[in-house]
PDB file of C-alpha atoms in Angstrom:
ATOM      1  CA  MET A  29     -18.754  10.150 -22.278  1.00  0.00           C
ATOM      2  CA  LYS A  30     -17.505   6.576 -23.125  1.00  0.00           C
ATOM      3  CA  LYS A  31     -16.901   4.201 -20.199  1.00  0.00           C
ATOM      4  CA  VAL A  32     -14.024   1.787 -19.842  1.00  0.00           C
ATOM      5  CA  GLN A  33     -14.151  -0.855 -17.186  1.00  0.00           C
ATOM      6  CA  ILE A  34     -11.043  -2.710 -15.776  1.00  0.00           C
ATOM      7  CA  LEU A  35     -11.517  -6.095 -14.235  1.00  0.00           C
ATOM      8  CA  GLY A  36      -9.108  -8.266 -12.491  1.00  0.00           C
ATOM      9  CA  PRO A  37      -8.323  -9.580  -9.141  1.00  0.00           C
ATOM     10  CA  SER A  38      -6.419  -7.192  -6.622  1.00  0.00           C
ATOM     11  CA  TYR A  39      -2.759  -6.754  -7.479  1.00  0.00           C
ATOM     12  CA  SER A  40      -3.181  -7.945 -11.181  1.00  0.00           C
ATOM     13  CA  GLY A  41      -2.206  -4.467 -12.653  1.00  0.00           C
ATOM     14  CA  THR A  42      -5.698  -2.875 -12.801  1.00  0.00           C
ATOM     15  CA  THR A  43      -4.190   0.499 -11.248  1.00  0.00           C
ATOM     16  CA  VAL A  44      -1.205   0.702 -13.460  1.00  0.00           C
ATOM     17  CA  LEU A  45      -3.536   0.042 -16.325  1.00  0.00           C
ATOM     18  CA  GLY A  46      -5.623   3.009 -15.312  1.00  0.00           C
ATOM     19  CA  TYR A  47      -2.638   5.169 -14.904  1.00  0.00           C
ATOM     20  CA  ILE A  48      -1.493   4.380 -18.415  1.00  0.00           C
ATOM     21  CA  LEU A  49      -4.880   5.480 -19.871  1.00  0.00           C
ATOM     22  CA  ASN A  50      -5.159   8.502 -17.727  1.00  0.00           C
ATOM     23  CA  THR A  51      -2.316   9.901 -19.831  1.00  0.00           C
ATOM     24  CA  SER A  52      -4.457  10.096 -22.962  1.00  0.00           C
ATOM     25  CA  ASP A  53      -6.008  13.342 -23.830  1.00  0.00           C
ATOM     26  CA  GLY A  54      -9.570  13.490 -22.695  1.00  0.00           C
ATOM     27  CA  TRP A  55      -9.396  10.464 -20.613  1.00  0.00           C
ATOM     28  CA  PHE A  56      -9.796  10.318 -17.016  1.00  0.00           C
ATOM     29  CA  PHE A  57      -9.010   7.266 -14.474  1.00  0.00           C
ATOM     30  CA  GLY A  58     -11.460   7.432 -11.684  1.00  0.00           C
ATOM     31  CA  SER A  59      -9.743   4.553  -9.727  1.00  0.00           C
ATOM     32  CA  GLU A  60     -12.181   2.279  -7.941  1.00  0.00           C
ATOM     33  CA  VAL A  61     -15.154   4.149  -8.395  1.00  0.00           C
ATOM     34  CA  HIS A  62     -17.610   1.606  -6.588  1.00  0.00           C
ATOM     35  CA  ARG A  63     -16.203   3.027  -3.297  1.00  0.00           C
ATOM     36  CA  LEU A  64     -18.484   6.009  -3.992  1.00  0.00           C
ATOM     37  CA  LEU A  65     -21.611   4.053  -4.137  1.00  0.00           C
ATOM     38  CA  TYR A  66     -23.954   5.111  -1.452  1.00  0.00           C
ATOM     39  CA  SER A  67     -24.744   1.413  -0.223  1.00  0.00           C
ATOM     40  CA  TYR A  68     -21.026   0.764  -0.262  1.00  0.00           C
ATOM     41  CA  VAL A  69     -20.174   3.801   1.993  1.00  0.00           C
ATOM     42  CA  GLU A  70     -23.045   2.845   4.385  1.00  0.00           C
ATOM     43  CA  LYS A  71     -21.779  -0.715   4.695  1.00  0.00           C
ATOM     44  CA  TYR A  72     -18.125   0.021   5.105  1.00  0.00           C
ATOM     45  CA  GLY A  73     -17.840   3.623   6.147  1.00  0.00           C
ATOM     46  CA  ALA A  74     -18.132   3.013   9.830  1.00  0.00           C
ATOM     47  CA  LYS A  75     -15.131   0.673   9.810  1.00  0.00           C
ATOM     48  CA  ASN A  76     -13.023   2.718   7.582  1.00  0.00           C
ATOM     49  CA  LYS A  77     -12.669   6.664   7.571  1.00  0.00           C
ATOM     50  CA  ASN A  78     -11.362   6.787   4.217  1.00  0.00           C
ATOM     51  CA  ILE A  79     -14.544   5.194   2.850  1.00  0.00           C
ATOM     52  CA  ALA A  80     -16.848   7.243   5.052  1.00  0.00           C
ATOM     53  CA  ASN A  81     -14.962  10.508   3.780  1.00  0.00           C
ATOM     54  CA  PRO A  82     -13.830   9.616   0.284  1.00  0.00           C
ATOM     55  CA  LYS A  83     -11.289  11.559  -1.577  1.00  0.00           C
ATOM     56  CA  CYS A  84      -9.271  11.199  -4.722  1.00  0.00           C
ATOM     57  CA  ASP A  85      -6.682   8.470  -4.307  1.00  0.00           C
ATOM     58  CA  PHE A  86      -4.076  10.736  -6.063  1.00  0.00           C
ATOM     59  CA  CYS A  87      -4.824  14.297  -5.071  1.00  0.00           C
ATOM     60  CA  GLY A  88      -6.598  14.012  -1.913  1.00  0.00           C
ATOM     61  CA  MET A  89      -9.154  16.592  -1.079  1.00  0.00           C
ATOM     62  CA  ASP A  90      -7.643  19.097  -3.464  1.00  0.00           C
ATOM     63  CA  CYS A  91      -8.514  17.099  -6.542  1.00  0.00           C
ATOM     64  CA  LYS A  92      -9.925  19.414  -9.345  1.00  0.00           C
ATOM     65  CA  TYR A  93     -11.989  16.403 -10.736  1.00  0.00           C
ATOM     66  CA  TRP A  94     -13.255  14.734  -7.461  1.00  0.00           C
ATOM     67  CA  THR A  95     -14.203  18.021  -6.024  1.00  0.00           C
ATOM     68  CA  ARG A  96     -15.912  18.422  -2.567  1.00  0.00           C
ATOM     69  CA  ASN A  97     -18.939  19.924  -4.494  1.00  0.00           C
ATOM     70  CA  LEU A  98     -19.043  16.767  -6.624  1.00  0.00           C
ATOM     71  CA  LEU A  99     -18.644  14.275  -3.888  1.00  0.00           C
ATOM     72  CA  MET A 100     -21.178  16.214  -1.834  1.00  0.00           C
ATOM     73  CA  GLU A 101     -23.675  15.845  -4.637  1.00  0.00           C
ATOM     74  CA  LEU A 102     -23.154  12.118  -4.894  1.00  0.00           C
ATOM     75  CA  LYS A 103     -23.856  11.845  -1.008  1.00  0.00           C
ATOM     76  CA  ASP A 104     -27.011  14.099  -1.191  1.00  0.00           C
ATOM     77  CA  ASN A 105     -28.383  12.124  -4.128  1.00  0.00           C
ATOM     78  CA  LYS A 106     -27.576   8.826  -2.459  1.00  0.00           C
ATOM     79  CA  SER A 107     -26.034   7.780  -5.761  1.00  0.00           C
ATOM     80  CA  ASP A 108     -25.975   3.860  -5.726  1.00  0.00           C
ATOM     81  CA  THR A 109     -25.166   2.839  -9.342  1.00  0.00           C
ATOM     82  CA  LEU A 110     -21.901   3.513 -11.147  1.00  0.00           C
ATOM     83  CA  GLN A 111     -24.149   5.075 -13.955  1.00  0.00           C
ATOM     84  CA  ASP A 112     -25.330   7.641 -11.365  1.00  0.00           C
ATOM     85  CA  ILE A 113     -21.840   8.525 -10.423  1.00  0.00           C
ATOM     86  CA  TYR A 114     -20.770   8.730 -14.107  1.00  0.00           C
ATOM     87  CA  ASP A 115     -23.662  10.988 -14.958  1.00  0.00           C
ATOM     88  CA  VAL A 116     -22.831  13.402 -12.217  1.00  0.00           C
ATOM     89  CA  PHE A 117     -19.150  13.276 -13.080  1.00  0.00           C
ATOM     90  CA  GLN A 118     -19.898  14.193 -16.694  1.00  0.00           C
ATOM     91  CA  LYS A 119     -22.049  17.256 -15.595  1.00  0.00           C
ATOM     92  CA  HIS A 120     -19.235  18.598 -13.718  1.00  0.00           C
ATOM     93  CA  HIS A 121     -16.616  17.639 -16.220  1.00  0.00           C
ATOM     94  CA  PRO A 122     -17.896  17.818 -19.789  1.00  0.00           C
ATOM     95  CA  GLU A 123     -14.519  18.005 -21.160  1.00  0.00           C
ATOM     96  CA  ILE A 124     -13.769  14.326 -20.328  1.00  0.00           C
ATOM     97  CA  SER A 125     -14.448  12.139 -23.253  1.00  0.00           C
ATOM     98  CA  THR A 126     -13.546   8.702 -21.702  1.00  0.00           C
ATOM     99  CA  PHE A 127     -14.022   7.555 -18.003  1.00  0.00           C
ATOM    100  CA  VAL A 128     -12.019   4.631 -16.931  1.00  0.00           C
ATOM    101  CA  ASP A 129     -13.042   2.697 -13.954  1.00  0.00           C
ATOM    102  CA  SER A 130     -11.175  -0.128 -12.101  1.00  0.00           C
ATOM    103  CA  SER A 131     -13.828  -1.321  -9.811  1.00  0.00           C
ATOM    104  CA  LYS A 132     -12.555  -4.757 -10.844  1.00  0.00           C
ATOM    105  CA  LYS A 133     -15.709  -6.823 -10.144  1.00  0.00           C
ATOM    106  CA  LEU A 134     -18.500  -7.338 -12.526  1.00  0.00           C
ATOM    107  CA  GLU A 135     -21.120  -7.048  -9.906  1.00  0.00           C
ATOM    108  CA  PHE A 136     -20.669  -3.352  -9.671  1.00  0.00           C
ATOM    109  CA  PHE A 137     -21.225  -2.615 -13.069  1.00  0.00           C
ATOM    110  CA  HIS A 138     -24.825  -3.630 -13.289  1.00  0.00           C
ATOM    111  CA  ASP A 139     -27.221  -1.186 -14.997  1.00  0.00           C
ATOM    112  CA  THR A 140     -24.336   0.637 -16.572  1.00  0.00           C
ATOM    113  CA  LYS A 141     -23.476   0.892 -20.246  1.00  0.00           C
ATOM    114  CA  ILE A 142     -19.851   0.023 -20.878  1.00  0.00           C
ATOM    115  CA  ASP A 143     -17.926   0.799 -23.978  1.00  0.00           C
ATOM    116  CA  TYR A 144     -14.736  -0.944 -23.428  1.00  0.00           C
ATOM    117  CA  THR A 145     -13.922  -3.944 -21.078  1.00  0.00           C
ATOM    118  CA  LEU A 146     -10.286  -4.592 -20.177  1.00  0.00           C
ATOM    119  CA  ILE A 147      -9.344  -7.727 -18.067  1.00  0.00           C
ATOM    120  CA  ALA A 148      -5.971  -7.135 -16.341  1.00  0.00           C
ATOM    121  CA  SER A 149      -3.727 -10.347 -15.935  1.00  0.00           C
ATOM    122  CA  LYS A 150      -0.299 -11.222 -14.880  1.00  0.00           C
ATOM    123  CA  HIS A 151       1.542 -14.628 -15.068  1.00  0.00           C
ATOM    124  CA  PRO A 152       0.034 -16.747 -12.344  1.00  0.00           C
ATOM    125  CA  VAL A 153       3.247 -16.936 -10.331  1.00  0.00           C
ATOM    126  CA  ARG A 154       3.799 -13.172 -10.442  1.00  0.00           C
ATOM    127  CA  LEU A 155       0.106 -12.606  -9.406  1.00  0.00           C
ATOM    128  CA  LEU A 156       0.519 -15.143  -6.572  1.00  0.00           C
ATOM    129  CA  ALA A 157       3.741 -13.438  -5.551  1.00  0.00           C
ATOM    130  CA  SER A 158       2.042 -10.009  -5.519  1.00  0.00           C
ATOM    131  CA  ARG A 159      -0.663 -11.236  -3.339  1.00  0.00           C
ATOM    132  CA  PHE A 160       1.427 -12.988  -1.025  1.00  0.00           C
ATOM    133  CA  TYR A 161       3.466  -9.955  -0.389  1.00  0.00           C
ATOM    134  CA  ASN A 162       0.532  -7.473  -0.111  1.00  0.00           C
ATOM    135  CA  LYS A 163      -1.310  -9.773   2.149  1.00  0.00           C
ATOM    136  CA  ARG A 164       1.635 -10.506   4.262  1.00  0.00           C
ATOM    137  CA  GLU A 165       0.245  -9.112   7.525  1.00  0.00           C
ATOM    138  CA  SER A 166      -2.819 -11.415   7.418  1.00  0.00           C
ATOM    139  CA  LEU A 167      -0.370 -14.217   6.825  1.00  0.00           C
ATOM    140  CA  GLY A 168       1.559 -13.357   9.914  1.00  0.00           C
ATOM    141  CA  VAL A 169       4.408 -11.535   8.369  1.00  0.00           C
ATOM    142  CA  ASN A 170       4.854  -7.947   9.981  1.00  0.00           C
ATOM    143  CA  SER A 171       7.859  -6.760   8.002  1.00  0.00           C
ATOM    144  CA  GLU A 172       7.906  -4.973   4.617  1.00  0.00           C
ATOM    145  CA  ALA A 173      11.184  -6.812   3.628  1.00  0.00           C
ATOM    146  CA  LEU A 174      10.970  -9.307   0.824  1.00  0.00           C
ATOM    147  CA  SER A 175      13.313 -11.672   2.833  1.00  0.00           C
ATOM    148  CA  SER A 176      10.845 -11.765   5.725  1.00  0.00           C
ATOM    149  CA  VAL A 177       8.082 -13.023   3.389  1.00  0.00           C
ATOM    150  CA  PHE A 178      10.491 -15.573   2.181  1.00  0.00           C
ATOM    151  CA  ASN A 179      11.584 -16.841   5.516  1.00  0.00           C
ATOM    152  CA  ALA A 180       7.949 -17.044   6.475  1.00  0.00           C
ATOM    153  CA  ILE A 181       7.063 -19.307   3.574  1.00  0.00           C
ATOM    154  CA  GLN A 182      10.255 -21.530   4.066  1.00  0.00           C
ATOM    155  CA  GLY A 183       9.327 -21.760   7.937  1.00  0.00           C
ATOM    156  CA  ASP A 184       5.745 -23.052   7.215  1.00  0.00           C
ATOM    157  CA  LYS A 185       5.504 -24.412   3.709  1.00  0.00           C
ATOM    158  CA  ALA A 186       2.511 -26.403   4.206  1.00  0.00           C
ATOM    159  CA  LYS A 187       0.515 -23.284   5.492  1.00  0.00           C
ATOM    160  CA  PHE A 188       1.678 -21.218   2.492  1.00  0.00           C
ATOM    161  CA  LEU A 189       0.970 -24.061   0.102  1.00  0.00           C
ATOM    162  CA  ASP A 190      -2.592 -24.339   1.277  1.00  0.00           C
ATOM    163  CA  TYR A 191      -3.005 -20.594   0.822  1.00  0.00           C
ATOM    164  CA  ALA A 192      -1.394 -20.779  -2.619  1.00  0.00           C
ATOM    165  CA  LYS A 193      -3.910 -23.358  -3.618  1.00  0.00           C
ATOM    166  CA  GLU A 194      -6.738 -21.369  -2.531  1.00  0.00           C
ATOM    167  CA  GLU A 195      -5.435 -18.413  -4.468  1.00  0.00           C
ATOM    168  CA  VAL A 196      -5.041 -20.263  -7.707  1.00  0.00           C
ATOM    169  CA  ASN A 197      -8.495 -21.639  -7.392  1.00  0.00           C
ATOM    170  CA  TYR A 198      -9.720 -18.142  -6.709  1.00  0.00           C
ATOM    171  CA  PHE A 199      -7.886 -16.879  -9.975  1.00  0.00           C
ATOM    172  CA  TYR A 200      -9.426 -19.658 -12.047  1.00  0.00           C
ATOM    173  CA  LEU A 201     -12.953 -18.905 -10.742  1.00  0.00           C
ATOM    174  CA  THR A 202     -12.448 -15.069 -11.035  1.00  0.00           C
ATOM    175  CA  TYR A 203     -11.187 -15.134 -14.774  1.00  0.00           C
ATOM    176  CA  SER A 204     -13.723 -17.858 -15.775  1.00  0.00           C
ATOM    177  CA  ASP A 205     -16.559 -15.521 -14.532  1.00  0.00           C
ATOM    178  CA  PHE A 206     -14.923 -12.632 -16.253  1.00  0.00           C
ATOM    179  CA  PHE A 207     -14.622 -14.341 -19.765  1.00  0.00           C
ATOM    180  CA  LYS A 208     -18.032 -15.944 -19.476  1.00  0.00           C
ATOM    181  CA  ASN A 209     -19.774 -12.495 -18.845  1.00  0.00           C
ATOM    182  CA  SER A 210     -17.401 -10.070 -20.812  1.00  0.00           C
ATOM    183  CA  ALA A 211     -17.173 -11.818 -24.321  1.00  0.00           C
ATOM    184  CA  ASN A 212     -16.240  -8.489 -25.934  1.00  0.00           C
ATOM    185  CA  GLY A 213     -13.449  -7.637 -23.496  1.00  0.00           C
ATOM    186  CA  MET A 214      -9.869  -7.809 -24.109  1.00  0.00           C
ATOM    187  CA  LEU A 215      -7.302  -9.634 -21.839  1.00  0.00           C
ATOM    188  CA  ILE A 216      -4.411  -7.417 -21.152  1.00  0.00           C
ATOM    189  CA  LYS A 217      -1.399  -9.351 -20.275  1.00  0.00           C
ATOM    190  CA  MET A 218       0.415  -7.062 -18.063  1.00  0.00           C
ATOM    191  CA  ASP A 219       3.815  -8.964 -18.307  1.00  0.00           C
ATOM    192  CA  GLU A 220       3.779  -8.638 -22.121  1.00  0.00           C
ATOM    193  CA  ILE A 221       2.477  -5.178 -22.778  1.00  0.00           C
ATOM    194  CA  VAL A 222       5.662  -3.498 -22.522  1.00  0.00           C
ATOM    195  CA  PHE A 223       7.653  -6.128 -24.261  1.00  0.00           C
ATOM    196  CA  ASP A 224       5.412  -7.614 -26.979  1.00  0.00           C
ATOM    197  CA  GLU A 225       4.886  -5.127 -29.897  1.00  0.00           C
ATOM    198  CA  ASN A 226       1.821  -6.812 -31.157  1.00  0.00           C
ATOM    199  CA  HIS A 227       0.098  -7.170 -27.935  1.00  0.00           C
ATOM    200  CA  LYS A 228       0.889  -3.349 -27.254  1.00  0.00           C
ATOM    201  CA  ASN A 229      -0.503  -2.441 -30.712  1.00  0.00           C
ATOM    202  CA  ASN A 230      -3.619  -4.622 -30.139  1.00  0.00           C
ATOM    203  CA  PHE A 231      -4.169  -2.950 -26.784  1.00  0.00           C
ATOM    204  CA  LEU A 232      -3.990   0.507 -28.321  1.00  0.00           C
ATOM    205  CA  ASN A 233      -6.151  -0.445 -31.353  1.00  0.00           C
ATOM    206  CA  PHE A 234      -8.912  -1.933 -29.227  1.00  0.00           C
ATOM    207  CA  LEU A 235      -9.286   1.410 -27.523  1.00  0.00           C
ATOM    208  CA  ASP A 236      -8.839   3.369 -30.761  1.00  0.00           C
ATOM    209  CA  LEU A 237      -5.764   5.065 -29.349  1.00  0.00           C
ATOM    210  CA  SER A 238      -2.227   5.437 -30.892  1.00  0.00           C
ATOM    211  CA  TYR A 239       1.106   6.012 -29.438  1.00  0.00           C
ATOM    212  CA  GLY A 240       0.413   9.749 -29.920  1.00  0.00           C
ATOM    213  CA  ASN A 241      -2.335   9.350 -27.275  1.00  0.00           C
ATOM    214  CA  VAL A 242      -0.456   7.212 -24.847  1.00  0.00           C
ATOM    215  CA  PRO A 243       3.064   8.266 -24.562  1.00  0.00           C
ATOM    216  CA  LEU A 244       5.557   5.567 -25.245  1.00  0.00           C
ATOM    217  CA  ILE A 245       7.445   6.482 -22.180  1.00  0.00           C
ATOM    218  CA  ILE A 246       4.580   5.570 -19.997  1.00  0.00           C
ATOM    219  CA  LEU A 247       4.549   2.002 -21.392  1.00  0.00           C
ATOM    220  CA  GLN A 248       8.401   1.691 -20.600  1.00  0.00           C
ATOM    221  CA  ILE A 249       7.856   2.886 -17.174  1.00  0.00           C
ATOM    222  CA  MET A 250       5.608   0.011 -16.511  1.00  0.00           C
ATOM    223  CA  ARG A 251       8.581  -2.461 -16.917  1.00  0.00           C
ATOM    224  CA  PHE A 252       9.652  -1.215 -13.276  1.00  0.00           C
ATOM    225  CA  THR A 253       6.104  -1.241 -11.679  1.00  0.00           C
ATOM    226  CA  LEU A 254       5.090  -4.702 -12.482  1.00  0.00           C
TER     227      LEU A 254
END
């Protein structure tokens, strides 16, 4: 079973990229698999019941892939590397040829053989806007309305400018680390993949896929999700 790692800051399009690849025959998107690591569950499970009692992000407890038996085996084995998890998954699902993991950070992939590395990116302004919105509660915005976020920024520009500077610096350090340690990876420009035919083809060729493997409609739908 081949493994694909998807790297990128939160809200950079890693999950959408995983959804796309999940449509390919024999491919499976496992979401952020690091949340199943024994040490991760031990560290964060007491504060988060979803981590303490993991389940499929898409199907809940009725998932035919992340079954109760599989999850229990991981727990009993105290599986603490991604490779351990991949091995157990492959034993339960030999029909899967390629496993996609969006654990995002390089540190989770130590001691794991990876076949393809994808680095998800957006235009910095769009990425910053996504992070502003999704972290709005920590920034004192308690409404889901975009207008509320806009009004909060207008009301305290200095505060949000400082936050933006911190975020941009984080982007720089994160991507620098990815490029330094993932020389054979491919940068996926999520803003362009649905509009730029060359980038789309390069993405598919990099993974040895074709339009027949990834339905064109999926790439078109991305226009409304990014």
